[in-house]
């Protein structure tokens, strides 16, 4: 029966379908040849302005003004639409009846038979439209809330985007500031070099003139020397009897010789004082500029390189076999054992010393130099490191790079781990990352990593230094 009803419904829809738009008739009109069209399809068929055209079904001529409303077919089309809607309504899988009620107790949609006969009998039910309306209102409220939340989720307004924008602005400002600074420095460099080059040219010109005057005087003196030597070497009688030009009697000859000798002693004038003052002024200005640039570089590094720390040696922890410089930056083996007070901090079992500053957080690094000798170690140690026993007993709380007596590099661990290094590091950077638990050693000359320890720190960490043989030193860089 249901299949027959669906077939009849499909046949009814076919009869109520417009041959042009293939949709159910909407306000159908009837042609003179007895065929029907939707009123809108008929207008499109006749065109603007209306003109005779062929019927789309029988090709008979359709004249403008000959179309009449087909109310009966319109009613049939509405009935077919209702049947189509009814056919599309969801039906109960068990009874085949349209679903029209909602059970609040079970949150299920019911058909009339489910509501009367099934397990939902006696449950609180409502018409599906009312339940859907209430649910739509709830969903609408949720939708409005979600729309507002969606507006708040604009990627351009999130804190990270704001920070990224701030960093981009800072990068732009920093780049611009450094470009302006570089341009200013280039201008000042050009000005100073021009002044120095000008003074260089002036000195060169004065030097050439002075050299020329000296050469002229030398040539004149050589000529006079040759002439006097020639006259001096004549026989006595001829020498006394000569009466040549410029040479008179003996007294006149002596006076002339004295005059020439006096003139030869007079220095050739050079504007030395003026040139000295000008050159000295330029050199002083250049030195002031270099000092200013050096101070600027140091100040800039102190602002930018915040991880660098100025480590100093702690004399209270130093072994009595070690000597520390007055500025607490240089460490050497003492010439003889020192009589130092034994306090809890002092190393007495090994020739060790700690830095004066310890760390419980953050990233820090310090730099040092080692001499040409051997038997030294540098690194870090825990505050609780053993100080009254040998270094072997304290190795579980020390992480250091060691140079042994045979110039081989190892870790200060037990057993020691040998290291194969292409270059002998004389300037070393030690980097401590407390949270990451890393102690890293670098060769400053090429910034190649030498060694890295991975540790889990739970207490304060101090810079650590150890020396064993004379002939070397450890010097902390300022």
mmCIF file of N, CA and C in Angstrom, residues 248-256:
data_model
loop_
_atom_site.group_PDB
_atom_site.id
_atom_site.type_symbol
_atom_site.label_atom_id
_atom_site.label_comp_id
_atom_site.label_asym_id
_atom_site.label_seq_id
_atom_site.Cartn_x
_atom_site.Cartn_y
_atom_site.Cartn_z
ATOM 1 N N UNK A 248 141.327 88.143 0.644
ATOM 2 C CA UNK A 248 142.239 89.265 0.774
ATOM 3 C C UNK A 248 143.471 88.865 1.541
ATOM 4 N N UNK A 249 143.809 89.648 2.437
ATOM 5 C CA UNK A 249 144.973 89.330 3.247
ATOM 6 C C UNK A 249 144.613 88.229 4.242
ATOM 7 N N UNK A 250 145.591 87.927 5.095
ATOM 8 C CA UNK A 250 145.380 86.815 6.034
ATOM 9 C C UNK A 250 144.213 87.080 6.966
ATOM 10 N N UNK A 251 144.131 88.284 7.453
ATOM 11 C CA UNK A 251 143.041 88.608 8.386
ATOM 12 C C UNK A 251 141.687 88.465 7.727
ATOM 13 N N UNK A 252 141.594 88.975 6.493
ATOM 14 C CA UNK A 252 140.317 88.880 5.764
ATOM 15 C C UNK A 252 139.960 87.434 5.506
ATOM 16 N N UNK A 253 140.982 86.622 5.159
ATOM 17 C CA UNK A 253 140.736 85.187 4.917
ATOM 18 C C UNK A 253 140.201 84.519 6.170
ATOM 19 N N UNK A 254 140.795 84.850 7.298
ATOM 20 C CA UNK A 254 140.329 84.254 8.551
ATOM 21 C C UNK A 254 138.913 84.693 8.881
ATOM 22 N N UNK A 255 138.633 86.029 8.673
ATOM 23 C CA UNK A 255 137.273 86.526 8.944
ATOM 24 C C UNK A 255 136.250 85.837 8.048
ATOM 25 N N UNK A 256 136.600 85.628 6.779
ATOM 26 C CA UNK A 256 135.669 84.958 5.840
ATOM 27 C C UNK A 256 135.404 83.505 6.267
#
